Amino acid sequence: MKRTAIKLAVSVIVSVFVLVLLAWLVSHGGGEISADKIITCVQQAILPLVAVYALCQLAQTLLRAMRSRVLLRAGMQEDRKELVPGIGHITLVSFVRGACADMLPVRVGELSYVAMLNRGYEIPVSDCLSSLFIGLLFDFAALLIVLAVAVSTISQGLSLLGSAMLLFVVCVVGWIGLFLIMPWFTNLLQRHSPQRLKSFCFYRRAVKMLDDLSTAVQFVRKSGSILQVLGLSAAIRCVKYFGLYFLFLAVTRRLWPDLASASVPAVLVALICAEGAASMPLPSFMSFGSYEAGGLVALTSLGFGMAESMTAMLSMHLISQTIDYSLGGIAFGFFTWMPRKPIQHVAATGRERRLLLSLSAASIAAVVWALILASGGKNQGVRD
């Protein structure tokens, strides 16, 4: 308990230090940033556009739950598939995972997904890890697609070509590592480990878990669900950045019309840079500081002022984290209260289809509504 409190205190100190450093850089760059401006920016956020972001968070979490269920069932043996809970249960787990992902550096909070599925529904850790790792791999692949589209449509994109190439390398290395190297390495450990190492219980358990994980990954590869997972991953990214773009508009339109009029690809690049910086191994609290630094670098390189860019990114971060952690906290409350009975696949499949149809209809309505709002107020300036 004491060690956890110390780590939390260190992460808060790091975040405060980075934010103060960014504010100092902004002030020396001729701009000005203050708590009053940040509070004003949050208060002036356009609520309908914030609601679009919240709706997109609900939609992308449901899509993540569907993908997790596909990966879990594809990676498990037939006699264990009935352990996989229904879409409602996994959606709650996905909400909590989304809230915890940014709480610890290097996204260690993702492991809350493994802990909740294992403790709550008795799904083997190997199956949880395989679905987590493969899902993250496809997240990188989908992010590569979004970044490639954004880079190709802005003139400054050539300077970001290295980022796209790095993501491509990460995807290829991850694919080879999961589907080729890991099975080979597991087989090597099982056949050629020294007897002295095999005598250690911890080593035997580690090799056994690695073997179970490798088996689950091979089940997924042979299940024929790769294209389905890739499609869900692309949908997750599209819905996520759609919501973040409208949250960006929500905090910039009334105060900085020029920033709000930035092209969609430019905003996407800034959001991806901010997310990439937040994933760096910096022990910041809820990614505060690192997220703003990534977005600030991207927006200023695209020609926008430092003060408004910094204020906008920090305001976005405050609003998004408030929504995400509220949803995660509510989901965790339901998770602890709901019974943990596995739901049969046949019944769940029909439920998933109904949920997917409802989600599609709601998403289309939200897109149309948000685009009408965006086009109607794009050139109104600061009337409000």
Short mmCIF file of C-alpha atoms in Angstrom, two decimals, residues 80-228:
data_model
loop_
_atom_site.label_atom_id
_atom_site.label_comp_id
_atom_site.label_asym_id
_atom_site.label_seq_id
_atom_site.Cartn_x
_atom_site.Cartn_y
_atom_site.Cartn_z
CA ARG A 80 -13.56 -24.00 -22.81
CA LYS A 81 -15.49 -21.70 -25.15
CA GLU A 82 -18.49 -21.70 -22.83
CA LEU A 83 -16.38 -19.77 -20.31
CA VAL A 84 -16.51 -16.69 -22.52
CA PRO A 85 -19.07 -14.28 -21.01
CA GLY A 86 -21.69 -12.41 -23.00
CA ILE A 87 -21.16 -9.14 -24.79
CA GLY A 88 -22.59 -7.11 -21.91
CA HIS A 89 -20.06 -8.49 -19.42
CA ILE A 90 -17.08 -7.98 -21.73
CA THR A 91 -18.28 -4.45 -22.49
CA LEU A 92 -18.06 -3.65 -18.77
CA VAL A 93 -14.53 -5.10 -18.69
CA SER A 94 -13.61 -2.99 -21.75
CA PHE A 95 -14.88 0.19 -20.08
CA VAL A 96 -12.73 -0.47 -17.00
CA ARG A 97 -9.75 -1.36 -19.18
CA GLY A 98 -10.12 1.92 -21.07
CA ALA A 99 -10.10 3.86 -17.82
CA CYS A 100 -7.11 2.00 -16.38
CA ALA A 101 -4.98 2.01 -19.55
CA ASP A 102 -3.68 5.56 -19.01
CA MET A 103 -3.41 5.37 -15.24
CA LEU A 104 0.00 3.62 -15.31
CA PRO A 105 2.97 4.32 -17.63
CA VAL A 106 3.58 2.25 -20.77
CA ARG A 107 -0.14 1.35 -20.63
CA VAL A 108 0.41 -1.27 -17.91
CA GLY A 109 -3.21 -0.61 -16.98
CA GLU A 110 -4.19 -2.77 -19.97
CA LEU A 111 -3.55 -5.76 -17.69
CA SER A 112 -6.74 -4.90 -15.79
CA TYR A 113 -8.47 -6.63 -18.72
CA VAL A 114 -6.58 -9.84 -17.92
CA ALA A 115 -7.22 -9.58 -14.18
CA MET A 116 -10.98 -8.98 -14.52
CA LEU A 117 -11.55 -11.79 -17.03
CA ASN A 118 -9.43 -14.23 -15.05
CA ARG A 119 -10.76 -13.41 -11.59
CA GLY A 120 -14.31 -12.62 -12.62
CA TYR A 121 -15.00 -15.33 -15.21
CA GLU A 122 -12.18 -17.87 -14.64
CA ILE A 123 -10.82 -17.49 -18.18
CA PRO A 124 -7.22 -18.77 -18.33
CA VAL A 125 -4.57 -16.06 -18.24
CA SER A 126 -3.03 -17.38 -21.47
CA ASP A 127 -6.29 -16.86 -23.37
CA CYS A 128 -6.69 -13.38 -21.90
CA LEU A 129 -3.12 -12.43 -22.84
CA SER A 130 -3.42 -13.78 -26.38
CA SER A 131 -6.58 -11.77 -27.06
CA LEU A 132 -4.95 -8.69 -25.48
CA PHE A 133 -1.70 -8.95 -27.48
CA ILE A 134 -3.39 -9.70 -30.79
CA GLY A 135 -5.87 -6.87 -30.22
CA LEU A 136 -3.00 -4.44 -29.56
CA LEU A 137 -1.23 -5.65 -32.71
CA PHE A 138 -4.30 -4.92 -34.81
CA ASP A 139 -4.69 -1.56 -33.06
CA PHE A 140 -1.24 -0.67 -34.38
CA ALA A 141 -2.22 -1.86 -37.85
CA ALA A 142 -5.40 0.24 -37.83
CA LEU A 143 -3.48 3.24 -36.49
CA LEU A 144 -1.04 2.83 -39.37
CA ILE A 145 -3.93 3.07 -41.83
CA VAL A 146 -5.30 6.25 -40.20
CA LEU A 147 -1.86 7.86 -40.05
CA ALA A 148 -1.05 6.96 -43.64
CA VAL A 149 -4.28 8.59 -44.85
CA ALA A 150 -3.66 11.72 -42.77
CA VAL A 151 -0.01 11.99 -43.81
CA SER A 152 -0.80 11.65 -47.50
CA THR A 153 -3.27 14.55 -47.44
CA ILE A 154 -1.22 17.32 -45.81
CA SER A 155 1.86 18.96 -47.22
CA GLN A 156 3.76 18.58 -43.96
CA GLY A 157 3.18 14.84 -44.13
CA LEU A 158 6.59 14.03 -45.57
CA SER A 159 8.23 14.93 -42.26
CA LEU A 160 5.99 12.35 -40.56
CA LEU A 161 6.84 9.56 -42.98
CA GLY A 162 9.26 8.17 -40.43
CA SER A 163 6.41 7.72 -37.94
CA ALA A 164 4.39 5.78 -40.47
CA MET A 165 7.38 3.58 -41.32
CA LEU A 166 8.01 2.96 -37.62
CA LEU A 167 4.41 1.85 -37.11
CA PHE A 168 4.70 -0.43 -40.12
CA VAL A 169 7.84 -2.01 -38.70
CA VAL A 170 6.15 -2.45 -35.32
CA CYS A 171 3.19 -4.21 -36.98
CA VAL A 172 5.42 -6.55 -38.98
CA VAL A 173 7.66 -7.35 -36.02
CA GLY A 174 4.63 -7.92 -33.79
CA TRP A 175 3.03 -10.24 -36.34
CA ILE A 176 6.23 -12.27 -36.80
CA GLY A 177 6.85 -12.33 -33.06
CA LEU A 178 3.36 -13.55 -32.14
CA PHE A 179 2.72 -16.05 -34.92
CA LEU A 180 6.22 -17.33 -35.75
CA ILE A 181 8.90 -16.56 -33.17
CA MET A 182 6.86 -17.25 -30.03
CA PRO A 183 5.80 -20.81 -31.05
CA TRP A 184 9.38 -21.58 -32.11
CA PHE A 185 10.85 -20.17 -28.88
CA THR A 186 8.30 -22.05 -26.75
CA ASN A 187 9.18 -25.32 -28.45
CA LEU A 188 12.88 -24.57 -27.93
CA LEU A 189 12.40 -24.01 -24.19
CA GLN A 190 10.35 -27.17 -23.77
CA ARG A 191 12.84 -29.43 -25.55
CA HIS A 192 16.23 -27.95 -24.70
CA SER A 193 15.92 -26.32 -21.28
CA PRO A 194 18.59 -27.50 -18.82
CA GLN A 195 17.37 -29.84 -16.11
CA ARG A 196 18.58 -27.42 -13.46
CA LEU A 197 16.17 -24.77 -14.73
CA LYS A 198 13.34 -27.29 -15.04
CA SER A 199 13.72 -28.08 -11.37
CA PHE A 200 12.50 -24.57 -10.47
CA CYS A 201 8.73 -24.38 -10.09
CA PHE A 202 8.63 -20.76 -11.23
CA TYR A 203 10.45 -21.60 -14.47
CA ARG A 204 8.15 -24.54 -15.23
CA ARG A 205 5.09 -22.35 -14.71
CA ALA A 206 6.51 -19.63 -16.95
CA VAL A 207 7.20 -22.09 -19.75
CA LYS A 208 3.74 -23.64 -19.32
CA MET A 209 2.08 -20.23 -19.55
CA LEU A 210 4.13 -19.37 -22.63
CA ASP A 211 3.07 -22.65 -24.21
CA ASP A 212 -0.60 -21.98 -23.44
CA LEU A 213 -0.29 -18.48 -24.88
CA SER A 214 1.38 -19.82 -28.03
CA THR A 215 -1.38 -22.43 -28.43
CA ALA A 216 -4.08 -19.78 -28.09
CA VAL A 217 -2.39 -17.57 -30.68
CA GLN A 218 -2.20 -20.47 -33.13
CA PHE A 219 -5.90 -21.21 -32.57
CA VAL A 220 -6.70 -17.60 -33.50
CA ARG A 221 -4.54 -17.76 -36.62
CA LYS A 222 -6.21 -20.97 -37.79
CA SER A 223 -9.76 -19.88 -36.89
CA GLY A 224 -10.19 -17.69 -39.96
CA SER A 225 -11.22 -14.68 -37.88
CA ILE A 226 -8.25 -12.46 -38.75
CA LEU A 227 -10.15 -10.38 -41.35
CA GLN A 228 -13.08 -9.93 -38.95
#
